């Protein structure tokens, strides 16, 4: 009893200093593992993933992935700078790669390392649909959702190892990173984010795609197409981590005017469909 009380006090101390602010919501989030540790791990895992998979280069689709990715990244930079977070992306090393795979999937690792699988392109259908997916995935990275999952894993582990809270230099961080991102045995297969993280990524993603010049209402159409895939024999990998639902689609429809209004602040008046 006495021991667990002192552990709690230690933990509270760690929590007090280990938070970061989500620049989109203003909310404080748990950041027990700093980005200075997460990003190098992400960059290394990304390189390994690319070396083990067939990266598509110099096709129209590969060029579209890079071009949409660059526009989403630029939108993030503009939004953050305008909202007092200039420098937030200083450690980002954006990369946008199309990988040849039947899997219906896409993800963005911390630090802006994006993979789109060729298997998702029939569902994203066009540039605006792809912008909806990439905006959503980038939003998870910008909001540090993976970092929060790592922090939750850290807390569990701290409990397990009884008081060893040298968090920032924890040699187990690599393992926790792999678990949080579903890496290791299944490289690139993310664990599902929580429903609140999904909702947050939908909201932020819409703003990003609108500032990038894409019609945000297209995102609702994209999720409707996803939903139509759900009943097939092999539901897309993407849907196992991003379940489509009528609530999600309704939210996106309701937020679309707000996303367009946000984009107009940046001089965007045309929204490509
Ligand atoms: Zn998501």
Coordinates of N, CA and C and ligand atoms in Angstrom, one line a residue, residues 136-137 140 145 192-194 197-199 201-202 223 238 241-243 248, ligand 1:
X136 N -6.5 12.3 -43.2 CA -6.8 11.5 -42.0 C -5.6 10.9 -41.4
X137 N -4.8 10.2 -42.2 CA -3.6 9.6 -41.6 C -2.6 10.6 -41.1
X140 N -3.6 11.8 -37.6 CA -3.2 10.9 -36.5 C -1.7 11.3 -36.0
X145 N -1.2 10.8 -31.8 CA -2.0 9.7 -31.3 C -1.1 8.4 -31.0
X192 N -5.7 -0.6 -34.0 CA -6.8 0.4 -34.1 C -6.5 1.5 -33.1
X193 N -6.8 2.7 -33.6 CA -6.9 3.9 -32.7 C -8.2 3.8 -31.9
X194 N -8.3 4.5 -30.8 CA -9.5 4.6 -30.1 C -10.6 5.4 -30.9
X197 N -9.8 9.1 -30.9 CA -8.7 9.4 -31.8 C -9.2 9.4 -33.3
X198 N -10.1 8.4 -33.6 CA -10.6 8.4 -35.0 C -11.4 9.6 -35.3
X199 N -12.3 10.0 -34.4 CA -13.1 11.2 -34.6 C -12.2 12.5 -34.8
X201 N -9.1 12.6 -35.7 CA -8.4 12.5 -37.0 C -9.3 12.9 -38.2
X202 N -10.6 12.5 -38.1 CA -11.5 12.8 -39.2 C -11.7 14.3 -39.2
X223 N -15.9 7.4 -47.3 CA -16.3 6.4 -46.3 C -17.5 5.6 -46.6
X238 N -7.7 -1.7 -44.0 CA -7.9 -0.3 -43.5 C -9.1 -0.2 -42.6
X241 N -8.8 -1.2 -38.9 CA -8.3 -0.2 -38.0 C -9.1 1.1 -38.0
X242 N -10.0 1.2 -39.1 CA -10.8 2.4 -39.3 C -12.2 2.0 -39.6
X243 N -12.9 1.5 -38.6 CA -14.3 1.0 -39.0 C -15.2 2.1 -39.5
X248 N -19.8 8.2 -38.3 CA -18.6 8.8 -38.9 C -18.9 9.6 -40.2
Ligands
LIG1 ZN1 -7.7 6.7 -38.3

